Every structure is written in C-alpha cells, then in structure tokens.
Short mmCIF file of C-alpha atoms in Angstrom, two decimals:
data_model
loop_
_atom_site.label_atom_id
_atom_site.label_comp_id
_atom_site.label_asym_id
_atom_site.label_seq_id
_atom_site.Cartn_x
_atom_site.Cartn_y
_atom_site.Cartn_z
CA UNK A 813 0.00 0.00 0.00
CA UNK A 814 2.99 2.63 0.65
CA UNK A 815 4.08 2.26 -2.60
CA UNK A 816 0.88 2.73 -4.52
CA UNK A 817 0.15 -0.84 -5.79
CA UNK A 818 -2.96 -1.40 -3.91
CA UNK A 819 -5.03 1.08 -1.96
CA UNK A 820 -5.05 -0.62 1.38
CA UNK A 821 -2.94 -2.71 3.45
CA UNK A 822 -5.95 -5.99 3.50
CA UNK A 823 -5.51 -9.13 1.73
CA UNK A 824 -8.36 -11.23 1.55
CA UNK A 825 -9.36 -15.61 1.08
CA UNK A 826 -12.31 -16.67 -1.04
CA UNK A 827 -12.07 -20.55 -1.03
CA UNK A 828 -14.28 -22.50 -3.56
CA UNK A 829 -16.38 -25.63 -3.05
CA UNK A 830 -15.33 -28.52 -4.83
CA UNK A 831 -14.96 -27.37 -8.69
CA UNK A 832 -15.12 -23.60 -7.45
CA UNK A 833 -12.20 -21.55 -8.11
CA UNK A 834 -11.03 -19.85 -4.81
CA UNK A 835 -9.00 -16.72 -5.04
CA UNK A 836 -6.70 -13.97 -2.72
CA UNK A 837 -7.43 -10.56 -3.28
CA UNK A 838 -5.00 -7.80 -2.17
CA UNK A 839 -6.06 -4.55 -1.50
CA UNK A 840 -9.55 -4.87 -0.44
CA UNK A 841 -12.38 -7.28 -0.04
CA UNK A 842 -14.00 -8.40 -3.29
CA UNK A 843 -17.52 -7.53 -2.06
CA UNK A 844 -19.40 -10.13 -4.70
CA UNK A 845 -17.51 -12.68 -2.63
CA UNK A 846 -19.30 -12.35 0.08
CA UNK A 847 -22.89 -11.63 1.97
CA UNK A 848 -23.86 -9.00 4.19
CA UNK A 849 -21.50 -7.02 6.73
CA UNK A 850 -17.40 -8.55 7.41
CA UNK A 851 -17.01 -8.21 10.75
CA UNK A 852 -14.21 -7.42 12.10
CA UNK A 853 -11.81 -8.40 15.42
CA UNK A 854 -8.37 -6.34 17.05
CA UNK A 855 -5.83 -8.83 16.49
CA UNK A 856 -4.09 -9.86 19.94
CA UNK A 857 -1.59 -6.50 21.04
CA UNK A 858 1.35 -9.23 21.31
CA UNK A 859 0.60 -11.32 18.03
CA UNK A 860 2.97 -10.95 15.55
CA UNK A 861 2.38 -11.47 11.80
CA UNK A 862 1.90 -14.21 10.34
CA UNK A 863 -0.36 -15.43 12.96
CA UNK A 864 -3.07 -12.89 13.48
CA UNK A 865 -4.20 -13.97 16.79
CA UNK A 866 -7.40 -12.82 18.41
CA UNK A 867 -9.85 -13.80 20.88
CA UNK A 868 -12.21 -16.49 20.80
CA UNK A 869 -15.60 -15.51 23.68
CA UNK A 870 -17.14 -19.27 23.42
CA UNK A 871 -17.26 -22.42 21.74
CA UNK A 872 -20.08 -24.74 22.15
CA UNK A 873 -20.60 -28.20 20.81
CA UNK A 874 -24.42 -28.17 19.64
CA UNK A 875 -26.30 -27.20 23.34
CA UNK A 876 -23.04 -27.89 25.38
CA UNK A 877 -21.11 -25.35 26.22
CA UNK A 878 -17.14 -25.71 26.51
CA UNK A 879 -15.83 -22.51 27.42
CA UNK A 880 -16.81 -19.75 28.34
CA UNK A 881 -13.73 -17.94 28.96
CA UNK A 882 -11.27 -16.14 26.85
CA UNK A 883 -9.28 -18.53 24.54
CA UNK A 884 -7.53 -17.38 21.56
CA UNK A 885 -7.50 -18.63 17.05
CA UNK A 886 -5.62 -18.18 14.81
CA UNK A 887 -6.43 -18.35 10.94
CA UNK A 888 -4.10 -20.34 8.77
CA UNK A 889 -6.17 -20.91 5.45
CA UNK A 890 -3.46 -23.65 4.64
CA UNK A 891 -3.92 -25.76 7.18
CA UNK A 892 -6.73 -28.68 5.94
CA UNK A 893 -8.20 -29.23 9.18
CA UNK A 894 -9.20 -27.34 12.07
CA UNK A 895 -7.60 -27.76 15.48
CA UNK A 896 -7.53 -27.04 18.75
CA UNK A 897 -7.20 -28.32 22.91
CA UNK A 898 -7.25 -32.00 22.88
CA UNK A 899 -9.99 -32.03 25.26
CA UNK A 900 -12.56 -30.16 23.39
CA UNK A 901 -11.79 -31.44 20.20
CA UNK A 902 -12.30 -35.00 21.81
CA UNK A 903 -15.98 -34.13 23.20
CA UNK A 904 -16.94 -32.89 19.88
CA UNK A 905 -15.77 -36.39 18.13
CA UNK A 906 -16.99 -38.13 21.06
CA UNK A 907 -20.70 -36.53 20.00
CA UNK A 908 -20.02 -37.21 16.19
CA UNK A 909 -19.65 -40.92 16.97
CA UNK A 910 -15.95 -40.69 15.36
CA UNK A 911 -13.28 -43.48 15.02
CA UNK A 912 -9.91 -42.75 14.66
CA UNK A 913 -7.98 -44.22 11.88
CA UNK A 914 -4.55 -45.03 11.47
CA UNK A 915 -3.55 -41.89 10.18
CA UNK A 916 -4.98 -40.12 13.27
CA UNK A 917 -7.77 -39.03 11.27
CA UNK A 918 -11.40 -39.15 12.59
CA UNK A 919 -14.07 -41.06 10.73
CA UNK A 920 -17.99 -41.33 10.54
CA UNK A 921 -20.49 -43.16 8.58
CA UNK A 922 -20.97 -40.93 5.28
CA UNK A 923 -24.84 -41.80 5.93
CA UNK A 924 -24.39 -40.62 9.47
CA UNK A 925 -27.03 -37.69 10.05
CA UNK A 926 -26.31 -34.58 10.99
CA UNK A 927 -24.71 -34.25 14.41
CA UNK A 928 -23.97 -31.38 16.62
CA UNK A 929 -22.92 -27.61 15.26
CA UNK A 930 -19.71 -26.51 16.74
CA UNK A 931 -19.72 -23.14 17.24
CA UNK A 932 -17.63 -20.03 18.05
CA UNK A 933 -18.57 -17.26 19.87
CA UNK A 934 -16.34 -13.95 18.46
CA UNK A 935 -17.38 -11.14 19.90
CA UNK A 936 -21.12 -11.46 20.53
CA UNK A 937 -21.42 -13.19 17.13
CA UNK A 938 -21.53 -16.51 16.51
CA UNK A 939 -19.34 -18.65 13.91
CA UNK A 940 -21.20 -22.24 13.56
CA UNK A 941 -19.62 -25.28 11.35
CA UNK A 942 -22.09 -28.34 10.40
CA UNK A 943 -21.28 -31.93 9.16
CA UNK A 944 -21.26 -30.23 5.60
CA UNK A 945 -18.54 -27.66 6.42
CA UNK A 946 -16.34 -30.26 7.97
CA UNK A 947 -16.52 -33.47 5.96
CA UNK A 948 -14.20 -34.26 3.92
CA UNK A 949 -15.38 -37.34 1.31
CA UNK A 950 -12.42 -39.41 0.71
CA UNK A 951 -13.52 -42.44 -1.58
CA UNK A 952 -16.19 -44.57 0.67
CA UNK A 953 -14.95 -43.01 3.86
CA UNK A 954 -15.81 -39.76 5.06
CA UNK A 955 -13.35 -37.72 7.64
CA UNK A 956 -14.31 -35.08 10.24
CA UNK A 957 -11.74 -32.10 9.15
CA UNK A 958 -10.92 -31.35 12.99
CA UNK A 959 -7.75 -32.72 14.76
CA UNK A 960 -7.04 -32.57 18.41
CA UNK A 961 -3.70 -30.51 19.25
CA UNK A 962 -1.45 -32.69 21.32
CA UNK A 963 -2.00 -30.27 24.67
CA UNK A 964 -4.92 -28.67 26.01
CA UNK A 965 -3.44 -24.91 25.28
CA UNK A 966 -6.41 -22.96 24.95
CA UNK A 967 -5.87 -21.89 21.12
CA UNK A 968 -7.96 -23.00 18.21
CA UNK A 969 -6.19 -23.24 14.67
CA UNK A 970 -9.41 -22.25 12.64
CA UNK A 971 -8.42 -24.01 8.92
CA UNK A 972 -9.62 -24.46 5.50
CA UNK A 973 -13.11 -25.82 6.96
CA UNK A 974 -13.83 -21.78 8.29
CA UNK A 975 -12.03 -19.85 5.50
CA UNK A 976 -14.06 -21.74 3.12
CA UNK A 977 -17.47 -20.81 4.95
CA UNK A 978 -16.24 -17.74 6.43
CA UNK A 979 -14.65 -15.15 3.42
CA UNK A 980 -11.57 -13.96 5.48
CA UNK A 981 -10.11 -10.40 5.40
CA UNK A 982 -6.93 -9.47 7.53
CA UNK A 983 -6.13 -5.82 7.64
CA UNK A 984 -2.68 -4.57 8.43
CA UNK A 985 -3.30 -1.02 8.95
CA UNK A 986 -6.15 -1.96 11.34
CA UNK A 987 -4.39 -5.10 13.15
CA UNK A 988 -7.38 -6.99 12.70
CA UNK A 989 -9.15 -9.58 11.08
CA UNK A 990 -12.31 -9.94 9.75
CA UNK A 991 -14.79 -12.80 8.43
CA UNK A 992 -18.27 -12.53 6.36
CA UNK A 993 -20.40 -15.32 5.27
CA UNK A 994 -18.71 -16.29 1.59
CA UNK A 995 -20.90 -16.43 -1.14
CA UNK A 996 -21.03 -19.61 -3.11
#
C-alpha cells in the first residue's frame, strides 16, 4: 500500500467448493464474494504477523457449552483441518460418533445424520460449522476435518473448513481480522 500498488494494506481468502475456483485478493475485499456485513476483530496486542491472533468468547458443541472464557485462534487458510485443545476437540468427536484411523484421522459413517454444530462465539457473534462444512469425502470413507492438538493450550487453529465458509479479510493497517459469510 505505501508504494501505490494497492489502496489498502488488506488481503483477503475466497475458497471454492469442490470445482469452485477460490481466489486472494489484495487490497480490499471483493464484495461479490461475500454476503452482508465482514465483521471485524483487534488482532491480539502481542501477536505478531503471520499469525493474526485474536480472541475467541465461546465455543459450544451443539447445546453444550465448553468454554466460556477467553481462549484465543488463529487463521491459517493452509492448514486442511481445524484444530484445537485435545480435550474439546475429543468431546466434539466423542458426540459425532468418530473413530480414529490409522492416520490419526477421525471417521464417521458418510450416511451418518447430521450431528452437533460446533460453534464459536467472536465477539457477541456466533461462527457455527455443520457436518457439511467439515466433511471431507475421501472415496467410501468420510473424515471429520478437525484434529485434536497434542495439549490442552487454549488456542484454536481455525483451517480451511472456516475460511471456506467464512470469506476472510486481515487488515494490516487496522491489526485486525475480519470474516463474512462467503458467497457460493
């Protein structure tokens, strides 16, 4: 942005579904990308780029609730799965019925209904993932995209399952971050 290539310091994630191209945008959100309002969240005062860390209110697994107290996410639109404290991450497969696999992957029945949202609480707004935002179809087994970290710090990776429901925005000259419902 200082040297006149782009108007503002924001780079942004649109990630397609299936045969949808995705795409990165510098210089501003590409507003036909996504639906209604980005809101947007002060990244942490002692994060430091590339991270972007901010806070995370709440996460509840369908009607249960988790936490209620401050934990912190990160985005990382490269990472396939999401992750985050062992212990929640186990509750939520616990409630999906999920098998682990030899890769350390989680598994349910692809006929499996629906099972319980997870959801974030950012703010006083509410981020919610379904079976459809976190399955991954691989041949005639289906994967939960969510991974337990190996301790119970209380930080949530938030991966390609949220950027691709979420359109993602982080602003530089704001030190913040910002998500909107992607269009798709």
């Amino acid at each position: 942005a200082e040297s006149g290539q782009i108007e503002k310091p924001i780079f942004a994630f649109f990630l397609g579904r299936e045969a949808e191209a995705g795409e990165l945008s510098f210089g501003g959100p590409f507003a036909d990308r996504y639906a209604g309002r980005i809101h947007f969240f002060d990244v942490e005062e002692h994060s430091l780029l590339p991270y972007w860390l901010f806070p995370v209110d709440a996460l509840w697994i369908g009607d249960t609730t988790c936490f209620t107290r401050v934990h912190s996410a990160i985005v990382n639109p490269w990472a396939s799965f999401m992750s985050g404290p062992k212990q929640q991450v186990m509750s939520f497969l616990q409630a999906w019925h999920a098998t682990e696999n030899n890769d350390s992957r989680w598994a349910i029945s692809c006929d499996q209904e629906e099972g319980p949202l997870l959801i974030f609480r950012l703010q006083g707004r509410d981020y919610a993932l379904s079976k459809d935002d976190l399955l991954l179809r691989r041949g005639s087994s289906c994967l939960l995209a969510i991974v337990p970290l190996e301790s119970d710090d209380p930080y949530w990776v938030f991966g390609l399952p949220f950027v691709r429901k979420f359109y993602t925005v982080f602003d530089a000259g704001e030190r913040r971050i910002g998500f909107a419902q992607a269009r798709h």
